[in-house]
Amino acid sequence: MKRIIISLIIFLFLGFEDIKEININAIGDCTLGNYYGQDYKYSFDYIFDTKKDYSYFFKNVRGLFKKDDLTIANLEGPLTNSKDLKIKNASISYNFKGKKEYAKILKEGYVDVVNLSNNHIYDYGKKGYEDTLAALKSNGLDWYGNGRILIKNVKGIKIGILGYKLFGLEKLNVKSYKAYLLKEVQKVRKNCDYLIVTFHWGEENEYFPNKIQREIAHFLIDNGVDLILGHHPHVLQGIENYKGKYIAYSLGNFCYGGNRKPRDFDTVILNIKIKFSSQNKTLGTEINIIPCSISSTKNINDYCPKILKGQEKNRVLNKIKSLSKDLGEY
């Protein structure tokens, strides 16, 4: 009888508590523009110059993003008119850039926050990077990475976001890198209610994270990180549920101007719903995978991602499930 009464009291307490929910959508690599030396016809710039419509590129998903509380993307490349190529030999390096006004594409698509910690954001030097910051700011967009910590107030909840790029794992001193990350996390953890870390990491066109990536991800969650989002491989990787917290190792490409005919068109929108108590304590995180294609046309990239339905939707869901199998059930 006593147990029933206690259970009833707990139920009533939780029932009357003011529970808040934050709805976040996360997407992968967004390269808004062309690479140096790319054929103009049917390129990202060509499509924009033809359509002259900033809302075209996210038209199939902007309604979803408009309804959420926060949309996060990786901006892979500067928005600039600079001609200062970081590496001038186009045969050994892709140098991406888009026009400064392309920041409006993100705004029209209801993208709120972008990561700038990646291997292409300095493709046009310091000037290109500074132009990007100015373009984002003028369109009311926020950013993080490259040393900038973002704490976003969403419905009275403080969401902390950190971004890093991580390459050359074969030479990485893992112990030293963990110590560095721990200091970073401790610095922001006390000032936020929920902490997201994003990594631009892994190997291109690889469908599985490596051992070091998993070790670092687990270490961060063990030390207070609530959610980890990855990108860079240009393909999807699995999702891991580690101690009740999620690690999406790669969200793949999304609105990607870097390739007209990529080998893999599959992508996802990762929808994250987080419940908080009236004291802003995390009560739980729930994810929903929304299968997409990076293009609204088949076999050719038109830079206009669409949400998949029917058999194609199920195929991508099964793909994620298969890629996640060795990571544990998510």
XYZ file of C-alpha atoms in Angstrom:
330
model
C 0.000 0.000 0.000
C 2.834 2.381 0.940
C 4.557 1.655 -2.411
C 1.349 2.479 -4.306
C 0.967 5.792 -2.465
C 4.616 6.759 -3.149
C 4.222 5.855 -6.840
C 1.046 7.932 -7.024
C 2.778 10.927 -5.420
C 5.671 10.667 -7.921
C 3.204 10.341 -10.804
C 1.230 13.382 -9.672
C 4.411 15.404 -9.145
C 5.691 14.639 -12.627
C 2.257 15.142 -14.106
C 1.963 18.669 -12.768
C 5.590 19.623 -13.397
C 6.142 22.124 -16.188
C 8.041 19.953 -18.678
C 9.655 21.768 -21.612
C 10.562 20.210 -24.956
C 13.204 21.463 -27.400
C 12.914 20.339 -31.031
C 16.220 20.350 -32.977
C 17.000 19.309 -36.555
C 20.590 18.559 -37.575
C 21.912 18.171 -41.129
C 25.316 17.439 -42.649
C 27.591 19.173 -45.142
C 26.214 22.230 -46.911
C 28.504 23.556 -49.650
C 26.770 26.570 -51.132
C 28.776 27.288 -54.268
C 31.337 25.836 -56.662
C 34.909 24.607 -56.436
C 37.728 26.354 -58.277
C 37.945 25.123 -61.875
C 34.491 23.500 -61.840
C 32.439 23.590 -65.049
C 29.897 26.356 -64.688
C 27.002 24.677 -66.503
C 24.680 22.893 -64.059
C 26.896 23.898 -61.129
C 25.459 25.374 -57.932
C 26.179 28.897 -59.197
C 24.551 28.088 -62.539
C 21.374 26.827 -60.850
C 21.195 29.931 -58.668
C 21.854 32.298 -61.576
C 19.150 30.516 -63.592
C 16.484 30.399 -60.899
C 17.418 33.587 -58.999
C 15.566 32.214 -55.990
C 17.216 31.980 -52.571
C 14.453 29.708 -51.283
C 14.903 27.079 -54.053
C 17.644 25.012 -52.397
C 15.801 24.235 -49.147
C 12.265 24.453 -50.517
C 11.473 20.796 -49.731
C 12.599 20.969 -46.096
C 12.178 24.608 -45.056
C 8.665 23.947 -43.734
C 10.056 21.339 -41.343
C 12.894 23.608 -40.245
C 10.537 26.548 -39.773
C 8.546 24.589 -37.179
C 11.504 23.471 -35.055
C 13.327 25.378 -32.319
C 16.825 25.066 -33.790
C 18.313 23.862 -37.086
C 22.053 23.084 -37.165
C 24.176 22.573 -40.318
C 27.834 22.289 -41.300
C 28.770 25.140 -43.668
C 31.514 23.568 -45.770
C 33.165 26.479 -47.537
C 33.376 30.272 -47.313
C 30.896 32.822 -48.622
C 33.135 35.408 -50.255
C 34.214 37.222 -53.400
C 37.883 36.734 -52.496
C 40.236 35.241 -55.110
C 42.914 34.339 -52.558
C 43.066 30.571 -53.037
C 44.535 28.725 -50.064
C 46.025 26.090 -52.385
C 46.358 27.265 -55.965
C 46.882 23.863 -57.617
C 43.322 22.753 -58.342
C 44.550 19.303 -59.407
C 45.421 18.404 -55.807
C 42.815 20.341 -53.864
C 39.205 21.444 -54.079
C 38.737 25.091 -53.158
C 35.082 25.852 -52.464
C 33.334 29.170 -52.231
C 29.920 30.712 -52.676
C 28.772 34.273 -53.103
C 28.401 36.306 -49.922
C 24.699 36.684 -50.609
C 24.292 32.879 -50.400
C 23.941 33.294 -46.642
C 20.388 34.244 -47.524
C 19.869 30.666 -48.776
C 20.381 29.469 -45.210
C 18.086 32.159 -43.856
C 15.348 31.323 -46.378
C 15.797 27.645 -45.482
C 15.273 28.369 -41.768
C 18.749 27.150 -40.843
C 19.665 28.862 -37.568
C 23.217 27.839 -36.687
C 26.226 26.639 -38.705
C 29.487 24.936 -37.820
C 32.590 26.586 -39.284
C 35.177 24.164 -37.944
C 35.955 22.167 -41.087
C 38.680 21.702 -43.691
C 37.217 24.080 -46.306
C 36.189 27.205 -44.410
C 39.609 28.811 -45.051
C 39.766 27.809 -48.737
C 39.969 31.516 -49.603
C 42.122 32.616 -46.713
C 41.452 34.971 -43.857
C 39.518 37.378 -46.089
C 37.194 34.582 -47.182
C 36.568 33.591 -43.571
C 35.906 37.164 -42.448
C 33.513 37.682 -45.365
C 31.652 34.541 -44.265
C 31.225 35.818 -40.718
C 29.940 39.156 -42.015
C 27.497 37.434 -44.387
C 26.126 35.210 -41.626
C 25.793 38.108 -39.223
C 23.976 40.303 -41.737
C 21.403 37.527 -42.206
C 20.856 36.905 -38.504
C 22.590 33.513 -38.521
C 24.696 32.172 -35.671
C 27.870 30.102 -35.883
C 30.314 28.134 -33.761
C 33.662 26.385 -34.157
C 37.216 27.647 -34.761
C 37.398 28.622 -31.112
C 33.918 30.123 -30.874
C 31.670 28.602 -28.229
C 27.969 29.128 -28.810
C 25.413 29.125 -26.015
C 21.959 29.502 -27.519
C 18.969 30.381 -25.367
C 16.046 28.305 -26.607
C 12.786 28.597 -24.656
C 14.790 29.550 -21.597
C 17.062 26.501 -21.998
C 20.771 27.166 -22.544
C 22.033 24.941 -25.376
C 25.837 24.870 -25.590
C 27.473 23.935 -28.914
C 31.154 23.231 -29.565
C 32.694 22.336 -32.937
C 36.011 20.718 -33.880
C 37.756 19.298 -36.925
C 39.795 16.159 -36.385
C 42.112 14.697 -39.023
C 45.434 12.865 -39.075
C 44.323 10.335 -36.487
C 47.339 8.124 -37.177
C 49.548 10.886 -35.693
C 47.148 12.001 -32.977
C 48.261 11.923 -29.358
C 44.913 10.710 -28.069
C 45.736 11.287 -24.405
C 46.719 14.934 -25.000
C 43.721 15.537 -27.249
C 41.342 14.150 -24.640
C 42.878 16.459 -22.024
C 42.342 19.419 -24.371
C 38.722 18.460 -25.021
C 38.049 17.937 -21.331
C 39.145 21.511 -20.574
C 36.914 22.788 -23.372
C 33.904 20.844 -22.125
C 34.405 21.831 -18.495
C 34.623 25.484 -19.529
C 31.178 25.490 -21.122
C 29.353 22.699 -19.266
C 28.757 24.797 -16.151
C 27.160 27.545 -18.246
C 24.633 25.471 -20.207
C 21.788 23.028 -19.610
C 22.497 20.753 -22.580
C 25.795 20.350 -24.452
C 26.219 19.388 -28.110
C 29.627 18.715 -29.672
C 30.090 18.408 -33.433
C 33.095 16.874 -35.157
C 34.263 17.244 -38.743
C 36.137 13.958 -38.780
C 36.636 10.502 -40.239
C 37.586 9.322 -43.713
C 35.837 10.416 -46.894
C 33.493 7.823 -48.408
C 33.906 5.496 -45.417
C 30.675 4.166 -43.928
C 32.057 3.282 -40.496
C 33.772 5.340 -37.786
C 37.190 4.220 -36.645
C 38.279 3.096 -33.190
C 39.741 6.477 -32.177
C 36.570 8.348 -33.125
C 34.512 6.034 -30.943
C 36.983 6.317 -28.075
C 36.850 10.127 -28.171
C 33.060 10.189 -28.474
C 32.649 7.877 -25.476
C 35.130 9.938 -23.468
C 33.178 13.134 -24.100
C 29.858 11.613 -23.091
C 31.490 10.187 -19.972
C 32.507 13.763 -19.156
C 29.245 15.622 -19.578
C 28.464 15.936 -23.298
C 24.828 15.182 -24.155
C 24.907 14.732 -27.948
C 27.602 14.294 -30.629
C 27.055 15.073 -34.316
C 29.569 14.203 -37.043
C 30.224 15.065 -40.679
C 32.968 15.065 -43.359
C 32.841 11.539 -44.892
C 30.202 12.704 -47.469
C 28.235 9.530 -46.714
C 26.053 8.404 -43.840
C 27.477 6.476 -40.918
C 25.780 4.722 -38.047
C 24.214 6.129 -34.893
C 25.215 4.870 -31.460
C 23.281 5.013 -28.210
C 26.007 5.181 -25.580
C 24.775 5.271 -21.989
C 21.489 6.757 -23.125
C 23.108 9.518 -25.208
C 23.413 9.633 -28.977
C 26.409 9.783 -31.301
C 25.647 10.352 -35.005
C 29.057 9.659 -36.529
C 28.292 11.181 -39.944
C 25.184 12.916 -41.250
C 26.588 12.861 -44.803
C 26.061 15.590 -47.386
C 22.920 17.694 -47.461
C 22.815 20.724 -49.756
C 26.089 19.927 -51.451
C 27.454 21.938 -54.380
C 30.734 20.041 -54.455
C 29.662 17.193 -56.737
C 27.167 17.031 -59.598
C 27.147 13.219 -59.625
C 28.119 11.867 -56.185
C 28.246 8.119 -55.758
C 25.775 8.238 -52.857
C 22.717 10.513 -52.717
C 21.450 9.288 -49.346
C 21.258 11.649 -46.399
C 19.088 12.295 -43.355
C 17.674 14.994 -41.170
C 18.343 13.970 -37.586
C 15.437 15.191 -35.485
C 16.216 15.473 -31.779
C 13.579 16.083 -29.127
C 14.843 16.858 -25.623
C 12.633 17.065 -22.544
C 13.590 19.287 -19.608
C 12.175 19.701 -16.127
C 11.026 23.054 -14.793
C 14.545 23.366 -13.306
C 16.048 22.830 -16.803
C 17.328 19.348 -15.973
C 17.429 16.942 -18.910
C 14.728 14.277 -18.587
C 15.440 12.455 -21.836
C 16.463 12.699 -25.486
C 14.564 11.086 -28.350
C 15.784 10.933 -31.954
C 13.874 10.477 -35.180
C 15.643 9.757 -38.462
C 14.107 11.477 -41.489
C 15.519 9.861 -44.665
C 16.320 12.251 -47.505
C 18.074 12.506 -50.847
C 20.530 15.331 -51.492
C 18.699 15.937 -54.780
C 15.079 16.199 -55.859
C 15.982 14.557 -59.191
C 17.387 11.068 -59.716
C 21.045 10.432 -60.606
C 21.903 14.154 -60.977
C 22.429 16.547 -58.090
C 20.152 19.573 -58.395
C 21.262 20.809 -54.926
C 17.680 20.665 -53.661
C 17.356 17.980 -50.942
C 14.034 16.205 -50.548
C 12.435 14.002 -47.898
C 12.048 10.405 -49.064
C 8.857 8.373 -48.852
C 7.732 4.787 -49.331
C 10.316 2.203 -50.365
C 13.153 4.724 -50.610
C 12.456 5.963 -47.093
C 12.509 2.393 -45.769
C 15.691 1.608 -47.707
C 17.593 4.478 -46.037
C 16.193 3.590 -42.599
C 17.394 0.012 -43.081
C 20.755 1.329 -44.247
C 21.187 3.359 -41.049
C 20.094 0.360 -38.995
C 22.676 -1.820 -40.729
C 25.448 0.772 -40.303
C 24.553 1.059 -36.612
C 24.406 -2.686 -35.935
C 27.979 -3.012 -34.657
C 27.630 0.190 -32.599
C 24.758 -1.118 -30.494
C 21.058 -0.443 -30.814
C 20.091 3.213 -31.080
